[in-house]
Tab-separated table of C-alpha atoms and ligand atoms in Angstrom:
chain	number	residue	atom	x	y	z
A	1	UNK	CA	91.119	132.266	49.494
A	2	UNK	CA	90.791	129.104	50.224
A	3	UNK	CA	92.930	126.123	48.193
A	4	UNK	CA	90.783	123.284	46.984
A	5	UNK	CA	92.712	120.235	47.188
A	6	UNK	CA	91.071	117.769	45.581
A	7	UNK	CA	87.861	116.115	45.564
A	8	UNK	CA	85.263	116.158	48.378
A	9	UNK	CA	85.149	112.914	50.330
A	10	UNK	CA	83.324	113.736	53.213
A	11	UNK	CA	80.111	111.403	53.803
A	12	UNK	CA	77.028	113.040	54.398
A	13	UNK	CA	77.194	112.551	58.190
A	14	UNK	CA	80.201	115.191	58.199
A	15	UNK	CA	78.891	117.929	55.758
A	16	UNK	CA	77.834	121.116	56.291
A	17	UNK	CA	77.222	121.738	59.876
A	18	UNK	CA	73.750	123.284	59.763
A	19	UNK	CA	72.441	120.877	62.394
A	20	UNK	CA	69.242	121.205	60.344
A	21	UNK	CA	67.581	117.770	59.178
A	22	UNK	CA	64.301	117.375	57.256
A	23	UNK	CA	61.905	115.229	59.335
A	24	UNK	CA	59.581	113.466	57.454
A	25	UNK	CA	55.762	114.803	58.833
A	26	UNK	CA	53.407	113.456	56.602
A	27	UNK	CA	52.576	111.884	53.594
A	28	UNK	CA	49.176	111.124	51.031
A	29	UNK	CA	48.355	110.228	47.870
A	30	UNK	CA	45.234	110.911	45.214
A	31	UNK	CA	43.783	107.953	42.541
A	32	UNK	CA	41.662	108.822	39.964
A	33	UNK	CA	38.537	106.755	40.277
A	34	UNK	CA	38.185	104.703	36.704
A	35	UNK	CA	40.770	101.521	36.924
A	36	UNK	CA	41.635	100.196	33.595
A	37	UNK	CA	42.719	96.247	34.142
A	38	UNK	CA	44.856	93.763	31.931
A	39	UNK	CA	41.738	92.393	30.054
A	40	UNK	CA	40.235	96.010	29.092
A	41	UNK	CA	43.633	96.517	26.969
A	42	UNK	CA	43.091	93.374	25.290
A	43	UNK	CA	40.331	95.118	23.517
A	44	UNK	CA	42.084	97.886	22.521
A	45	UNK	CA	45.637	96.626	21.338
A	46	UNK	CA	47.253	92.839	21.410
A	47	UNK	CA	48.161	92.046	24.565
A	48	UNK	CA	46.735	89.524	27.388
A	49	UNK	CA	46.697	89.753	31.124
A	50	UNK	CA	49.104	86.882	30.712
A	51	UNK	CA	51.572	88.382	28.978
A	52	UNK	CA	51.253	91.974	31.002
A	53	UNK	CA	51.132	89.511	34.436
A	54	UNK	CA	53.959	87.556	33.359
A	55	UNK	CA	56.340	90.495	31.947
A	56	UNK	CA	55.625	93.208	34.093
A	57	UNK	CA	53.300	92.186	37.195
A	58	UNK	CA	50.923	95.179	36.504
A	59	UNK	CA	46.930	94.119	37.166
A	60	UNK	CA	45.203	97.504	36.602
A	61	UNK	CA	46.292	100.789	36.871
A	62	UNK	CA	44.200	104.181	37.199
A	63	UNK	CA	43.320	106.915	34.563
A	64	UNK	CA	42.611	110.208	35.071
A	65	UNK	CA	39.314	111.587	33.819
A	66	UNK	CA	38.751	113.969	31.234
A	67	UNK	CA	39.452	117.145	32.891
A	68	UNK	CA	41.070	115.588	35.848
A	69	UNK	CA	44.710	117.309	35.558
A	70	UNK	CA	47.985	116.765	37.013
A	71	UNK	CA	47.824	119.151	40.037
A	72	UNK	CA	44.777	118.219	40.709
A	73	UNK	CA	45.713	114.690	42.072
A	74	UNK	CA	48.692	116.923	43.440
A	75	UNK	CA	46.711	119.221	45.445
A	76	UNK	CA	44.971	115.794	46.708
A	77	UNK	CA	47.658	114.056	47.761
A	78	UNK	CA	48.964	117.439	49.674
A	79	UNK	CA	46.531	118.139	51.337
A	80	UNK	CA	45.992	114.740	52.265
A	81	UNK	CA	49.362	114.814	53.816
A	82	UNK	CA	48.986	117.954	55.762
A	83	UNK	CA	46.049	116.645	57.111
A	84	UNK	CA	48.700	113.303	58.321
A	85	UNK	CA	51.071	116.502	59.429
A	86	UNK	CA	48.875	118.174	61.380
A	87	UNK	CA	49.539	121.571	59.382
A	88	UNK	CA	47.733	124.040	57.021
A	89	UNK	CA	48.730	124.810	53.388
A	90	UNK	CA	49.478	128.528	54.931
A	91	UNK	CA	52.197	126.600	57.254
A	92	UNK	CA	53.940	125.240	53.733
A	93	UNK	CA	57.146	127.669	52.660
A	94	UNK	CA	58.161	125.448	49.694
A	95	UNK	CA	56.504	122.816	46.925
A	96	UNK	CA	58.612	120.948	44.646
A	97	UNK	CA	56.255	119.240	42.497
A	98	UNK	CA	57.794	116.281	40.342
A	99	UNK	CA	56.068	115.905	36.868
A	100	UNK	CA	56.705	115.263	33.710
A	101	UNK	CA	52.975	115.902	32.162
A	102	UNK	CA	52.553	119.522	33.869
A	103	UNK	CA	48.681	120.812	33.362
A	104	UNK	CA	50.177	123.581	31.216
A	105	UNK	CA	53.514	124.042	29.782
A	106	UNK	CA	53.572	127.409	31.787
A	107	UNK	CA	53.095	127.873	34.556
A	108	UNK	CA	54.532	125.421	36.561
A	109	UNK	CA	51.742	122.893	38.187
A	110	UNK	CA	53.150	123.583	41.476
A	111	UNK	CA	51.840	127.377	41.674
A	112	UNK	CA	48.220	125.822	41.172
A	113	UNK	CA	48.870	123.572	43.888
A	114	UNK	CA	50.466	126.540	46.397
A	115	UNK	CA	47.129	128.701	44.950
A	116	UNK	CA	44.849	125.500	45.654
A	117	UNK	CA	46.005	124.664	49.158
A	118	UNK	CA	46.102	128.271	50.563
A	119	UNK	CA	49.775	128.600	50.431
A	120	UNK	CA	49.954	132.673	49.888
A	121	UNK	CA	53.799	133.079	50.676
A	122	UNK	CA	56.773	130.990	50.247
A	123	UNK	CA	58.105	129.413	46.466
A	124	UNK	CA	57.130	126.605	44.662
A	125	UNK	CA	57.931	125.351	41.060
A	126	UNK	CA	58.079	121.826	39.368
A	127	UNK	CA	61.412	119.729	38.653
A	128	UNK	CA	61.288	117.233	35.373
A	129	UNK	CA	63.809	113.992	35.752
A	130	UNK	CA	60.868	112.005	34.655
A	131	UNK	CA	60.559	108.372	36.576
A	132	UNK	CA	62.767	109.845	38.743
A	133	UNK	CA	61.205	113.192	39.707
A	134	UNK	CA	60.502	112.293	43.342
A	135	UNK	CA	64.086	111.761	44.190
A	136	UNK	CA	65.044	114.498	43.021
A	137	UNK	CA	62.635	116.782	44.491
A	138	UNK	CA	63.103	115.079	47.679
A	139	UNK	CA	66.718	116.308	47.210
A	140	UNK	CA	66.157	119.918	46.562
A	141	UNK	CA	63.775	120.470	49.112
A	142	UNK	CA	66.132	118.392	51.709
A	143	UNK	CA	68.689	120.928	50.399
A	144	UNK	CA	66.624	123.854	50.644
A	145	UNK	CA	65.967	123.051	54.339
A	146	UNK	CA	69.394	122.343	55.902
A	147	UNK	CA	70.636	125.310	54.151
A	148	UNK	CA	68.070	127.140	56.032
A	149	UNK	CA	65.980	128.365	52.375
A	150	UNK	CA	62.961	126.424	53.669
A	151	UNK	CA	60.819	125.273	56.896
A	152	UNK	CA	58.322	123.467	55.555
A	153	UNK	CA	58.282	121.363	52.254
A	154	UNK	CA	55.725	119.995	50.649
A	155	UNK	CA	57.392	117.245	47.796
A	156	UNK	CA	54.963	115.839	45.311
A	157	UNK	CA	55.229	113.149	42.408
A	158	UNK	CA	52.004	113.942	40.183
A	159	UNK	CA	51.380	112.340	36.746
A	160	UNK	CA	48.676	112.098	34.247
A	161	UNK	CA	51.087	109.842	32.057
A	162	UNK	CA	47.640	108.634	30.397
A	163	UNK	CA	47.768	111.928	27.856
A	164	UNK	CA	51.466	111.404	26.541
A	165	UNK	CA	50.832	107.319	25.896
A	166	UNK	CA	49.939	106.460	22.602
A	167	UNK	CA	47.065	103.750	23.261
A	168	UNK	CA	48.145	102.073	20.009
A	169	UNK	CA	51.098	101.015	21.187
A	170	UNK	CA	51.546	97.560	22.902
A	171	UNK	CA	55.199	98.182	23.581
A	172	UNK	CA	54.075	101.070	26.207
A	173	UNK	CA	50.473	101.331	26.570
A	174	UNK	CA	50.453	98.260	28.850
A	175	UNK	CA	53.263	100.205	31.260
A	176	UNK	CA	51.360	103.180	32.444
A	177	UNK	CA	49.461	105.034	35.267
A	178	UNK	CA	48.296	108.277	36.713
A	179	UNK	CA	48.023	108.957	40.261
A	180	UNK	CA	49.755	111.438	42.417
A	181	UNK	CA	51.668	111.261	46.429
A	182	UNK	CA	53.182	113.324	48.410
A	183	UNK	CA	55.297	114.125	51.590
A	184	UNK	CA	55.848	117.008	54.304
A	185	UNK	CA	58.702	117.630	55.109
A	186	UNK	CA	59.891	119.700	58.003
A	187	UNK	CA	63.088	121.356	59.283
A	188	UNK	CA	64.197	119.841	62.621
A	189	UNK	CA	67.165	120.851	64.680
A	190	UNK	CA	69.481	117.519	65.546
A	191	UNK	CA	71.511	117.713	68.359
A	192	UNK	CA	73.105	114.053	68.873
A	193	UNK	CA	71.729	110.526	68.794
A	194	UNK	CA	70.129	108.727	65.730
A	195	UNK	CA	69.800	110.883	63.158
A	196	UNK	CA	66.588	110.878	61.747
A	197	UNK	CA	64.825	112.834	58.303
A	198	UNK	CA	66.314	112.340	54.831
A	199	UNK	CA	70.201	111.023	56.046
A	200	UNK	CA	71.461	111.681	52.285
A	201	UNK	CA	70.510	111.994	48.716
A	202	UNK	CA	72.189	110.438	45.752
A	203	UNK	CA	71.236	111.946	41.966
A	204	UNK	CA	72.997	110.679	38.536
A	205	UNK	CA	72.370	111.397	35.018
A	206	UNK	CA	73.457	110.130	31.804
A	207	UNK	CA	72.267	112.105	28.593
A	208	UNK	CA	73.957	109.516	26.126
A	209	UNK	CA	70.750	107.281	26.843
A	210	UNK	CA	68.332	110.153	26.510
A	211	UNK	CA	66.714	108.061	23.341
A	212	UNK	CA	65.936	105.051	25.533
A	213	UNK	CA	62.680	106.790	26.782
A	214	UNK	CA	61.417	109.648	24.905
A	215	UNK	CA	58.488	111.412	23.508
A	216	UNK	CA	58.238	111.550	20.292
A	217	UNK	CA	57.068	116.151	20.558
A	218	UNK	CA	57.705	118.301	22.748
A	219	UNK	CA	56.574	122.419	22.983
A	220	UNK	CA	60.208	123.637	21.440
A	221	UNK	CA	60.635	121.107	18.991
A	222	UNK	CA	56.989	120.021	17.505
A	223	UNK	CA	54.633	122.500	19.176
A	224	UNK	CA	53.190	119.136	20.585
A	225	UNK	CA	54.051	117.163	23.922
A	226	UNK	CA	54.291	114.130	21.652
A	227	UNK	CA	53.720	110.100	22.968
A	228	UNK	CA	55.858	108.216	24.705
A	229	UNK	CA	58.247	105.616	23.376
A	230	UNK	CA	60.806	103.296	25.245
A	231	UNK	CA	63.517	100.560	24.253
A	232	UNK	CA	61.951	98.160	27.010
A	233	UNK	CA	64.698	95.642	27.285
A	234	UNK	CA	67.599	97.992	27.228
A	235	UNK	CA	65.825	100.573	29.961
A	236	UNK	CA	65.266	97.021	32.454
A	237	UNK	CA	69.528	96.464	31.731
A	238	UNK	CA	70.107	99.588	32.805
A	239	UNK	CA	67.398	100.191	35.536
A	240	UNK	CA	68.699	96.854	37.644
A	241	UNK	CA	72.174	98.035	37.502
A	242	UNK	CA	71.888	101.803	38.385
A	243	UNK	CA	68.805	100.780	40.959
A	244	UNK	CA	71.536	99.379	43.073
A	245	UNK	CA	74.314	101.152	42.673
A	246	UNK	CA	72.695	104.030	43.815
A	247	UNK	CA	71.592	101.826	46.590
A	248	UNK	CA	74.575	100.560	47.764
A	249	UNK	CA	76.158	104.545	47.457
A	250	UNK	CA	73.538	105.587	49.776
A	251	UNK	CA	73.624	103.100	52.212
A	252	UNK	CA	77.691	103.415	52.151
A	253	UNK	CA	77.595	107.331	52.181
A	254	UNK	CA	75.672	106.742	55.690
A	255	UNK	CA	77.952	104.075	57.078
A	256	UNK	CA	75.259	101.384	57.263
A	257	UNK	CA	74.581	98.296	55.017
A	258	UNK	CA	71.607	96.278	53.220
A	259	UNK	CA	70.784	94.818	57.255
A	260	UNK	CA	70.704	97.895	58.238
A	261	UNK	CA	67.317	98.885	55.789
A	262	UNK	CA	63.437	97.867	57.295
A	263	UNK	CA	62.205	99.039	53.659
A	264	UNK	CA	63.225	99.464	50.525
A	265	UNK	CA	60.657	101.352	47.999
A	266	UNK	CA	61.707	101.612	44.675
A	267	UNK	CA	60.483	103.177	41.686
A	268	UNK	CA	57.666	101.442	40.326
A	269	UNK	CA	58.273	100.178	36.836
A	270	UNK	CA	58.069	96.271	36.385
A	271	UNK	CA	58.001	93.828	39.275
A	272	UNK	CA	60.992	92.121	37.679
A	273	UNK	CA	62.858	94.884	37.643
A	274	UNK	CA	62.152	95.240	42.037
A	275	UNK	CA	62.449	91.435	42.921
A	276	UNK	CA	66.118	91.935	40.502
A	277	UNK	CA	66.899	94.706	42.911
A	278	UNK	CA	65.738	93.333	46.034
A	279	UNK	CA	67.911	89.885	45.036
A	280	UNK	CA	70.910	91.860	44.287
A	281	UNK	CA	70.546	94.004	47.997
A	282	UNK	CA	69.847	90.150	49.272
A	283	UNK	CA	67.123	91.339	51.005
A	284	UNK	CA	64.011	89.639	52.074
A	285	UNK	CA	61.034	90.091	49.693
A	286	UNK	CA	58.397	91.205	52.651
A	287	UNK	CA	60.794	94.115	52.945
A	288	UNK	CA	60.702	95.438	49.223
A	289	UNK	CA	57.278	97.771	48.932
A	290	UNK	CA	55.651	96.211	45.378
A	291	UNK	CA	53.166	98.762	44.192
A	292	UNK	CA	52.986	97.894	40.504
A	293	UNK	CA	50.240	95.574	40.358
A	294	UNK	CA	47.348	98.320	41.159
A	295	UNK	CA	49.608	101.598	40.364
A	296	UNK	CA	51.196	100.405	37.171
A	297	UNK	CA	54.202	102.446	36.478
A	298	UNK	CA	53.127	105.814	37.594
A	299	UNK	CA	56.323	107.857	36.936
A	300	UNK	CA	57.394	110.610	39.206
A	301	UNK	CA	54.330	109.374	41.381
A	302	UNK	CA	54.935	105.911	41.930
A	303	UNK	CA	57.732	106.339	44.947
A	304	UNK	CA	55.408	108.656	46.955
A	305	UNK	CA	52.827	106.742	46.277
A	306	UNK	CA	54.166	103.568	47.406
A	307	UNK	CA	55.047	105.518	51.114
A	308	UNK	CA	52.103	106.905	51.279
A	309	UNK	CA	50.163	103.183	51.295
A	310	UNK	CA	53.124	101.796	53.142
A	311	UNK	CA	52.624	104.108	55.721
A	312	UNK	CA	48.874	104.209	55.863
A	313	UNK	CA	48.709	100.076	56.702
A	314	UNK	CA	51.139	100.620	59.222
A	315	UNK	CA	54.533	98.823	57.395
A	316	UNK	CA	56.250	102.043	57.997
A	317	UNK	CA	56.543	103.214	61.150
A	318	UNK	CA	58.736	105.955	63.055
A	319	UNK	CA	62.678	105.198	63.019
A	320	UNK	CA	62.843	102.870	60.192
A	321	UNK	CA	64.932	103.024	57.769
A	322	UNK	CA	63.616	103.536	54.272
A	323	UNK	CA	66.080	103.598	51.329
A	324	UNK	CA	63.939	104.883	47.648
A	325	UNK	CA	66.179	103.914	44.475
A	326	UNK	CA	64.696	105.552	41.271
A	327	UNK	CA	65.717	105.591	37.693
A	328	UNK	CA	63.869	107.206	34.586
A	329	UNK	CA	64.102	108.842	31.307
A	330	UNK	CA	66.932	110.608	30.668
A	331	UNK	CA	68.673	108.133	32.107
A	332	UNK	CA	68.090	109.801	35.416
A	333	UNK	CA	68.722	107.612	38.774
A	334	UNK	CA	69.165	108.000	42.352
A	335	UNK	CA	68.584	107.412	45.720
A	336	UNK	CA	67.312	108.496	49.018
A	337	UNK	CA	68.115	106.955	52.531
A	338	UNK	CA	65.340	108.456	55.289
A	339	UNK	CA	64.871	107.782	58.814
A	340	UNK	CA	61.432	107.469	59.405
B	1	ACO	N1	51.656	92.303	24.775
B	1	ACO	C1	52.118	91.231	24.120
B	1	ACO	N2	53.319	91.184	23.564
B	1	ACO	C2	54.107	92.261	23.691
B	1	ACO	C3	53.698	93.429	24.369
B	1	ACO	C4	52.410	93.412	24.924
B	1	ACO	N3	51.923	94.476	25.587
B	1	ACO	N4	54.687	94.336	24.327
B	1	ACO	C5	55.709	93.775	23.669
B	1	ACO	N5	55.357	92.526	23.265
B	1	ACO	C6	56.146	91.562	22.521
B	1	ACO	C7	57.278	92.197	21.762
B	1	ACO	O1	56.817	92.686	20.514
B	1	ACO	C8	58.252	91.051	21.627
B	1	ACO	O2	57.842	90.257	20.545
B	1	ACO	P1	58.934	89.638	19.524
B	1	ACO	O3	59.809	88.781	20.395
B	1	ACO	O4	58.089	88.910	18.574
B	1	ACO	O5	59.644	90.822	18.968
B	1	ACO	C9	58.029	90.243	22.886
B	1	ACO	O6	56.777	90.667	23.439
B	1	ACO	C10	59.109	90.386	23.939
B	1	ACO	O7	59.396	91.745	24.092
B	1	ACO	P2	60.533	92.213	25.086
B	1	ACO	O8	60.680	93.699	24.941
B	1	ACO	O9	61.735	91.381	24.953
B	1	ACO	O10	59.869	91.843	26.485
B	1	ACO	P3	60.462	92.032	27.917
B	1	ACO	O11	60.459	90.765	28.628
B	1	ACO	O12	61.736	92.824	27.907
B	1	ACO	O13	59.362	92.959	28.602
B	1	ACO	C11	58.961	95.259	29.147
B	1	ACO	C12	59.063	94.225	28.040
B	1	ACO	C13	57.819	94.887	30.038
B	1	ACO	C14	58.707	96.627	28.513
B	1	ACO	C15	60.256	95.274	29.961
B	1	ACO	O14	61.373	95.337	29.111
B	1	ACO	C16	60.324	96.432	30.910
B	1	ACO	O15	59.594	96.485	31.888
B	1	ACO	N6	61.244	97.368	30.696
B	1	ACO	C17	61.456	98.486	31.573
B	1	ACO	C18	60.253	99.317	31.774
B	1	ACO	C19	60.323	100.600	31.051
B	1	ACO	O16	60.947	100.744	30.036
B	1	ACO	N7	59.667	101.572	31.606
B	1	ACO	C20	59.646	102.856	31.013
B	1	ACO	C21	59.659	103.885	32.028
B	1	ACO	S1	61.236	104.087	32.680
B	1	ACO	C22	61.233	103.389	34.090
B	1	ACO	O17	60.216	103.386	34.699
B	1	ACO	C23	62.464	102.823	34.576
């Protein structure tokens, strides 16, 4: 048997010795069409586009149409980017959608995607960390991959956070939008040299704050999936610390430092809250993706999102170096350091 001796220290570089990486292939997004702006809230609760502007640097953000569900801006934004990867939905082994407003409590909203896209073989289900969902997906289907589980990933952040906000409510109303992204991600054998795919992933979790964001329902406790609520100034405390912690774990788990990064893209929640974190990592503003203005805070989506328009105009480009902090509900946070 063997003796465990204490804590394991070994950086990501060093652990197990799969040789596998997960390559990056391909990415997309979906929108719904109808953009509601700053000024078509003021007619519905009291707010401005100042205030909204000034606090938060959201403009407009989009809204799903009636009937317009979660996995279908998933199935969108994958097949958007297999159409980037080159490859068929029959070529995907694995989704790992990231939602927190599923189209159904059961099933999962990933098995309508797999169904959708023509994926006939293979697994897929959804994770919930809420804001944070991408990350974390990113991290199981990384996982998956190196330990051989998976070929081919597709990893999706999909929301229709429009049906859980309670449009009465300044304090959250304002924060919101739907919208959906995705990535391909495929297993690649490394033999020496840069390293390149998702270099490491870094998840946390702290249940004491689980009040901080919340819905008020939910299908065991109400029968109801409830609206959301959120303690705004304690969540942007919390979300500039953890943001870089996890930042500065990921880039130190990979032996490389804040010079190292071409982009940073960060969950999407309040430009104050990025320009805090891109100030703490002292980096230059032109490298910190801002998304928030047209996307709003999109949740689960908003990190996928942000690639998939980063990478669409050309900012991100093969071999950079991309590091995604994230932090949500729960409090959930995280990290993800990929070579492009
Ligand atoms: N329009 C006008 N006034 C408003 C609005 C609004 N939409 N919302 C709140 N106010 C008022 C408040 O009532 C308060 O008034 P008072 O001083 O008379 O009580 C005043 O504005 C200031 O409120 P604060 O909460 O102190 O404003 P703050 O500068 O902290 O900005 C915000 C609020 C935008 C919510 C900010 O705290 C934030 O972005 N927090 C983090 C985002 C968040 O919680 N996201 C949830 C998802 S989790 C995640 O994505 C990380």
């Amino acid at each position: 048997m063997t003796e465990v001796t204490g804590p394991d220290t070994r950086s990501p570089a060093e652990t197990p010795a799969t040789g596998w990486a997960s390559r990056v292939a391909g990415c997309g997004s979906a929108l719904p069409e109808r953009k509601m702006t700053n000024h078509e809230l003021a007619t519905m609760v009291d707010t401005s586009d100042e205030w909204i502007t000034q606090r938060t640097g959201i403009k407009e953000r989009r809204i799903a149409a009636d009937g317009e569900n979660t996995s279908d801006l998933a199935t969108r934004a994958a097949l958007s980017a297999l159409k980037q990867a080159g490859i068929r939905g029959s070529d995907v082994d694995l989704i790992v959608l990231a939602t927190c407003t599923p189209d159904r409590t059961v099933p999962a909203s990933a098995v309508r995607v797999q169904a959708a896209i023509g994926m006939t073989a293979g697994i897929a289900f959804d994770v919930q960390a809420a804001c944070s969902g991408f990350v974390f997906a990113l991290s199981v289907a990384d996982n998956m991959i190196r330990l051989g589980q998976a070929r081919t990933a597709l990893v999706i952040g999909a929301e229709t956070i429009s049906r859980i906000i309670d449009w009465t409510d300044r304090n959250s109303c304002v924060l919101f939008g739907d919208g959906a992204g995705a990535v391909v991600l495929r297993a690649e054998r490394q033999t020496g040299g840069l390293r390149k795919g998702v270099l490491s992933t870094h998840l946390r979790s702290d249940g004491r704050h689980q009040d901080k964001i919340r819905t008020d329902g939910g299908p065991s406790s109400t029968r109801t999936a409830g609206y959301m609520h959120l303690e705004g100034r304690e969540v942007f405390l919390h979300a500039v610390v953890n943001l870089a912690e996890a930042s500065q774990e990921a880039l130190a788990a990979n032996g490389l430092t804040q010079a190292d990064l071409d982009w940073v893209v960060p969950h999407q929640a309040n430009q104050r809250i990025v320009q805090t974190l891109g100030e703490k990592l002292h980096l230059p503003k032109e490298k910190v993706i801002l998304t928030v203005d047209h996307h709003g805070n999109t949740s689960a989506a908003s990190i996928p999102l942000a690639l998939a328009e980063a990478v669409e105009d050309g900012r991100i480009k093969e071999n950079d170096l991309v590091l995604t902090p994230t932090m949500g509900a729960g409090f959930t946070w995280g990290a993800a350091l990929i070579r492009w």
